[in-house]
XYZ file of C-alpha atoms in Angstrom:
399
model
C -155.138 -81.548 -21.614
C -157.739 -84.038 -23.020
C -157.994 -87.282 -19.766
C -157.697 -89.905 -23.391
C -154.709 -91.866 -23.233
C -152.537 -92.563 -25.451
C -152.756 -95.997 -27.305
C -154.156 -97.186 -23.842
C -150.956 -94.887 -21.624
C -151.884 -91.471 -20.471
C -149.318 -89.196 -22.302
C -145.921 -89.306 -21.669
C -143.580 -87.496 -19.238
C -142.438 -84.159 -20.914
C -138.790 -82.903 -20.461
C -137.441 -79.167 -21.991
C -133.725 -79.351 -24.134
C -132.348 -76.242 -24.820
C -129.774 -76.101 -27.714
C -126.339 -73.490 -27.239
C -124.593 -73.583 -30.539
C -121.611 -71.734 -29.936
C -118.536 -73.149 -28.172
C -114.177 -71.440 -28.630
C -113.208 -74.184 -31.404
C -115.201 -77.058 -33.359
C -113.917 -80.279 -32.054
C -112.564 -82.519 -35.044
C -114.698 -85.213 -34.279
C -118.164 -83.221 -33.204
C -121.444 -83.911 -35.707
C -123.832 -81.755 -33.141
C -124.938 -78.047 -34.150
C -122.087 -76.162 -32.850
C -120.126 -73.351 -33.789
C -116.499 -72.390 -33.119
C -116.743 -68.004 -32.081
C -113.206 -68.073 -30.467
C -111.394 -66.925 -27.007
C -113.549 -63.777 -25.878
C -116.312 -63.446 -28.127
C -118.622 -61.712 -26.910
C -122.070 -63.906 -27.203
C -125.842 -62.331 -28.296
C -127.349 -63.457 -25.075
C -129.917 -61.259 -23.904
C -130.836 -61.279 -28.662
C -130.831 -65.297 -28.129
C -132.801 -65.469 -24.671
C -135.272 -63.085 -26.486
C -135.016 -66.175 -29.432
C -135.495 -68.723 -27.178
C -138.537 -67.967 -24.890
C -139.922 -66.526 -28.216
C -139.800 -70.333 -29.585
C -140.906 -71.813 -26.588
C -143.877 -69.790 -26.196
C -145.162 -70.444 -30.039
C -144.049 -73.825 -28.805
C -146.443 -74.339 -25.990
C -150.094 -74.779 -27.139
C -148.257 -78.157 -27.525
C -147.608 -79.238 -24.057
C -150.654 -77.125 -21.814
C -150.982 -78.534 -19.005
C -148.029 -80.542 -18.759
C -144.950 -80.180 -16.061
C -141.888 -80.746 -17.363
C -140.018 -83.605 -15.128
C -136.039 -82.660 -16.603
C -134.276 -79.558 -18.208
C -131.275 -80.358 -20.418
C -128.701 -77.319 -21.181
C -126.681 -78.385 -24.149
C -124.389 -77.608 -27.112
C -122.505 -76.481 -28.874
C -120.720 -75.145 -24.485
C -123.800 -74.101 -22.262
C -120.947 -72.867 -19.791
C -120.208 -70.213 -22.796
C -123.184 -68.617 -21.292
C -123.539 -65.899 -17.975
C -125.390 -67.316 -14.885
C -127.234 -64.375 -15.082
C -128.953 -66.128 -18.912
C -129.988 -69.099 -17.104
C -131.183 -67.593 -14.275
C -133.584 -65.331 -15.826
C -134.451 -68.168 -18.777
C -135.262 -70.757 -15.601
C -137.279 -67.859 -14.534
C -139.128 -67.049 -17.277
C -140.372 -70.516 -17.842
C -141.468 -71.178 -14.639
C -143.615 -68.635 -15.417
C -145.663 -70.355 -18.239
C -145.116 -74.382 -17.443
C -145.152 -76.155 -14.119
C -141.766 -77.907 -13.108
C -142.312 -80.904 -10.937
C -141.159 -80.655 -7.866
C -137.940 -83.246 -7.696
C -136.960 -81.694 -11.547
C -133.464 -82.480 -12.639
C -131.796 -79.471 -14.193
C -128.746 -80.489 -16.407
C -126.097 -78.006 -17.655
C -123.591 -79.126 -20.256
C -120.285 -77.214 -18.623
C -116.513 -77.704 -20.686
C -113.745 -77.288 -18.466
C -111.880 -74.988 -20.082
C -114.709 -72.523 -20.338
C -115.307 -72.769 -16.687
C -114.471 -69.129 -14.560
C -113.940 -69.328 -11.484
C -117.194 -68.628 -9.308
C -119.259 -69.299 -12.412
C -120.463 -73.075 -11.430
C -121.575 -70.760 -8.454
C -123.883 -68.748 -10.142
C -124.679 -71.951 -12.261
C -126.034 -73.691 -9.028
C -128.089 -70.099 -7.525
C -129.743 -69.845 -11.329
C -131.106 -73.508 -10.446
C -129.152 -75.845 -12.041
C -128.653 -78.673 -10.358
C -126.603 -81.118 -12.521
C -123.878 -80.756 -14.457
C -121.908 -82.781 -16.693
C -118.744 -82.063 -17.769
C -117.293 -82.850 -20.914
C -113.922 -84.419 -20.208
C -113.125 -86.823 -22.873
C -109.263 -87.715 -21.600
C -106.891 -86.385 -19.495
C -104.031 -87.579 -21.415
C -102.561 -83.925 -22.879
C -101.604 -86.158 -26.163
C -104.960 -87.277 -26.414
C -106.997 -84.010 -25.488
C -104.941 -82.092 -28.315
C -105.517 -85.384 -30.456
C -110.024 -84.511 -30.262
C -109.075 -80.770 -30.119
C -109.988 -79.730 -26.552
C -108.999 -76.826 -25.229
C -108.265 -78.242 -21.633
C -106.073 -79.994 -19.638
C -106.488 -83.377 -17.096
C -106.075 -80.502 -14.696
C -108.468 -78.350 -15.458
C -111.215 -81.198 -15.608
C -109.604 -81.700 -12.384
C -109.701 -78.019 -11.157
C -113.572 -78.159 -12.909
C -114.809 -80.698 -10.800
C -113.229 -78.993 -7.583
C -115.130 -75.477 -7.989
C -118.195 -77.855 -9.364
C -118.066 -79.319 -5.752
C -117.375 -76.342 -3.476
C -120.215 -74.709 -5.347
C -123.202 -77.553 -3.756
C -123.214 -79.980 -6.583
C -123.559 -82.973 -5.782
C -125.368 -84.930 -9.666
C -122.035 -84.638 -11.359
C -121.946 -86.288 -14.153
C -118.129 -86.889 -16.307
C -118.081 -87.584 -20.368
C -114.961 -89.809 -21.179
C -114.447 -91.178 -24.396
C -112.467 -94.403 -25.773
C -110.735 -96.257 -28.537
C -109.183 -92.575 -29.666
C -106.435 -92.330 -32.024
C -103.490 -94.359 -30.829
C -104.902 -95.583 -27.787
C -104.228 -98.635 -25.696
C -106.116 -100.490 -23.055
C -103.651 -98.932 -20.149
C -104.299 -95.451 -21.699
C -108.014 -96.094 -21.328
C -107.778 -97.284 -17.885
C -105.612 -94.720 -17.087
C -108.387 -92.591 -17.970
C -110.989 -94.158 -16.074
C -108.608 -94.149 -12.992
C -108.908 -90.128 -12.723
C -112.001 -89.626 -13.964
C -112.975 -92.392 -10.878
C -111.791 -91.025 -8.507
C -113.081 -87.667 -8.731
C -115.682 -89.662 -7.495
C -118.870 -88.803 -9.761
C -121.994 -89.696 -9.000
C -122.745 -90.415 -13.755
C -120.040 -91.457 -16.363
C -120.884 -91.450 -19.937
C -118.302 -93.742 -21.462
C -118.364 -93.983 -24.874
C -116.193 -94.727 -27.914
C -114.766 -92.538 -30.729
C -117.082 -93.074 -34.033
C -116.275 -91.179 -36.898
C -119.212 -89.197 -38.200
C -120.068 -87.651 -41.376
C -119.089 -84.136 -41.789
C -116.445 -84.052 -39.324
C -113.134 -83.113 -40.012
C -112.164 -86.999 -38.504
C -114.496 -88.486 -41.265
C -112.409 -86.481 -43.974
C -109.117 -87.148 -42.201
C -109.174 -90.159 -40.025
C -107.256 -90.719 -37.574
C -105.559 -93.586 -36.729
C -107.466 -95.221 -34.319
C -107.164 -98.399 -32.227
C -107.972 -102.657 -34.033
C -111.008 -104.084 -33.549
C -109.560 -106.322 -30.655
C -107.925 -103.895 -28.940
C -111.104 -101.813 -28.550
C -113.325 -104.992 -27.176
C -110.240 -105.048 -24.333
C -110.537 -102.024 -23.646
C -114.785 -102.109 -24.186
C -114.560 -105.188 -21.422
C -111.467 -104.050 -18.650
C -113.625 -100.954 -19.179
C -116.954 -102.272 -17.923
C -115.035 -104.359 -15.141
C -113.268 -101.555 -13.544
C -116.570 -99.218 -13.804
C -118.884 -102.198 -11.985
C -115.892 -102.556 -9.431
C -116.222 -99.007 -8.448
C -120.420 -99.247 -8.154
C -121.079 -97.102 -11.438
C -123.369 -99.519 -12.834
C -124.488 -99.871 -16.664
C -127.991 -98.896 -17.214
C -127.851 -98.223 -20.374
C -125.115 -98.565 -23.633
C -122.684 -95.849 -22.807
C -123.947 -94.811 -19.142
C -122.952 -96.092 -15.961
C -124.271 -94.232 -12.054
C -124.687 -94.662 -8.790
C -127.158 -96.084 -7.384
C -130.608 -93.540 -8.043
C -127.702 -91.280 -10.261
C -129.255 -92.260 -13.481
C -129.467 -89.032 -16.231
C -133.283 -88.469 -16.305
C -133.690 -86.992 -19.065
C -131.592 -89.587 -20.668
C -134.166 -91.835 -19.237
C -137.196 -90.213 -20.882
C -135.378 -90.836 -24.209
C -135.166 -93.895 -23.571
C -138.368 -94.712 -22.792
C -139.671 -93.048 -25.359
C -140.863 -89.809 -23.751
C -141.816 -86.500 -25.332
C -139.429 -83.499 -25.255
C -139.571 -79.702 -26.608
C -136.979 -79.058 -28.277
C -136.316 -75.275 -28.506
C -132.476 -73.165 -29.494
C -130.910 -73.372 -33.021
C -130.919 -76.668 -34.390
C -132.507 -77.861 -31.566
C -135.019 -81.805 -32.073
C -137.916 -82.060 -30.408
C -140.545 -85.518 -30.094
C -144.184 -84.521 -29.004
C -147.537 -87.065 -29.012
C -149.994 -84.914 -29.972
C -153.770 -84.707 -29.463
C -155.853 -83.261 -32.736
C -159.375 -81.670 -32.165
C -161.111 -85.119 -33.897
C -159.195 -86.835 -30.506
C -156.883 -88.659 -32.870
C -153.489 -89.484 -31.203
C -149.962 -88.631 -33.433
C -146.133 -88.695 -32.532
C -144.540 -85.409 -34.418
C -140.899 -84.597 -34.938
C -139.552 -80.855 -35.929
C -135.976 -79.005 -35.854
C -135.448 -75.962 -35.580
C -133.641 -73.688 -37.986
C -129.780 -74.703 -37.536
C -128.055 -71.733 -38.097
C -127.617 -69.166 -34.937
C -127.543 -65.960 -37.529
C -130.760 -67.001 -38.957
C -132.708 -68.831 -36.056
C -132.461 -65.384 -33.996
C -133.441 -63.749 -37.452
C -136.721 -65.720 -37.158
C -137.689 -63.984 -33.761
C -139.262 -61.442 -37.155
C -139.915 -64.096 -39.433
C -143.886 -65.033 -39.963
C -142.251 -68.105 -40.298
C -141.491 -68.951 -36.792
C -138.755 -70.988 -35.266
C -139.371 -74.744 -37.200
C -137.087 -75.663 -40.270
C -138.703 -78.668 -40.777
C -141.263 -81.373 -39.478
C -142.668 -84.998 -39.811
C -144.970 -87.553 -38.422
C -144.101 -90.562 -37.024
C -146.264 -92.727 -38.826
C -147.144 -96.012 -37.423
C -145.400 -98.502 -39.947
C -142.142 -96.363 -38.680
C -143.092 -96.745 -34.556
C -141.340 -100.320 -34.056
C -137.949 -99.269 -34.573
C -138.456 -95.832 -33.053
C -139.465 -97.356 -30.109
C -137.462 -100.126 -30.251
C -134.123 -98.412 -31.026
C -134.387 -96.429 -27.961
C -136.023 -98.979 -25.176
C -133.094 -101.633 -26.427
C -130.167 -99.373 -25.221
C -131.407 -99.784 -21.624
C -129.982 -102.305 -20.044
C -132.745 -103.344 -18.368
C -134.789 -103.166 -21.427
C -139.008 -102.315 -20.785
C -141.930 -104.290 -20.222
C -143.228 -105.853 -22.662
C -146.355 -104.215 -22.463
C -144.953 -101.173 -22.787
C -143.836 -102.206 -27.125
C -147.990 -102.065 -27.760
C -148.800 -99.374 -25.634
C -146.166 -97.468 -27.765
C -146.557 -98.874 -31.245
C -149.760 -100.084 -31.282
C -149.419 -103.037 -33.085
C -150.671 -106.769 -31.572
C -148.322 -108.288 -29.581
C -148.428 -111.802 -31.696
C -146.427 -109.687 -34.680
C -143.464 -108.792 -31.767
C -143.467 -112.590 -30.515
C -142.950 -114.254 -33.905
C -139.725 -112.378 -33.863
C -138.914 -112.835 -30.129
C -138.003 -116.084 -30.684
C -135.459 -115.880 -33.478
C -134.422 -113.110 -31.204
C -133.635 -115.008 -28.184
C -132.022 -118.348 -29.979
C -129.053 -116.027 -31.305
C -128.637 -114.785 -27.380
C -129.773 -111.115 -28.180
C -132.269 -111.030 -26.017
C -132.803 -112.014 -22.074
C -134.561 -114.834 -21.695
C -138.284 -113.117 -19.764
C -140.992 -113.275 -21.532
C -142.251 -109.758 -19.904
C -139.567 -107.844 -20.811
C -138.268 -106.659 -24.034
C -134.609 -106.233 -23.108
C -131.539 -107.052 -24.861
C -128.729 -109.713 -22.943
C -125.249 -108.297 -23.145
C -124.785 -109.938 -26.324
C -127.675 -108.220 -27.322
C -126.455 -104.854 -26.775
C -122.723 -105.350 -28.240
C -125.228 -106.534 -31.851
C -128.318 -103.806 -31.284
C -128.435 -103.463 -34.641
C -128.844 -106.878 -35.144
C -131.470 -106.913 -32.792
C -132.986 -103.718 -34.208
C -133.599 -105.599 -37.325
C -135.472 -108.279 -36.312
C -137.736 -106.472 -33.573
C -138.420 -103.535 -35.691
C -139.213 -105.792 -38.474
C -142.190 -107.148 -36.369
C -144.471 -104.463 -36.958
C -145.065 -104.050 -40.773
C -145.663 -107.917 -41.119
């Protein structure tokens, strides 16, 4: 890779996202590219592995010489795939790209799809971090969410993961669930914390377009109850030693998700697999630098067919033009509790600091930014009203 710097900085770190699109059953709140196949379905593992490697090979010229700092297998339900699938993929990946010595390799897993002994196979394949989609421990809530596991299944999955040697574990929990009270939300947190995860993602249920919940909304808690749940839950997580480092993410010291941090710090990432998205900083033959977002064919059958199609796997792409960079950068960086050095804004957007400084005063006067002239950092109030803060900060790029 050329030694030039992007807007005065070296190229950002590079991660890899791999999408596995199948799940047992589509959840009514899910707007991800996931496709229910039912229990016991035989998935096209060999075909999909071959397609992923072809997809990767087509993208390799864009990232030649750049090491991977993290890998994330997301879905769908990646734990529907066998350990052998991941072992073979990671072996082939290592032939094509260099991996950082301390690389984080995460696999998302559904507690209802993990057969006994499978976690040990995943660990031996090279996966060193698990993210379990628990969402809730309450039977009524899990049924309302369309989940196929129970609270006991979730606890058994954690026990199985620990026995397999996983010492870096994330639990996904949701709040603001249908009919949920603060007591029920705190009960979920208590059961989750009792499992001593290194990382806990705690996020509010939202009704996303093109989901069953959006078409037929369930009865969600009133706003004052949601505020109470958030306040009490945040205090409980912090008291348990899990520090908030992103809007909906808490971690033990040194256990923040490196893959997600790379997103929020505006790092680069390859996206392979059905419907996967990527963001890359590219250099053209002329020496011009640009940021491109690209996405792959979405439907699994169509994605597999693209192996034999001259069009390749890319379904679309667009360049992030200069006018979009302030918003693109800010909407990521401001999710981080610690924010970013103020100098990063100019380095990533190429805009003069004087443009941003005109807006920072207004945001600070509203209490949306921390009073620190060296950092771009949302206050606790700013994290709650992030859209308002983004409107102030990102507009600085275009005026």
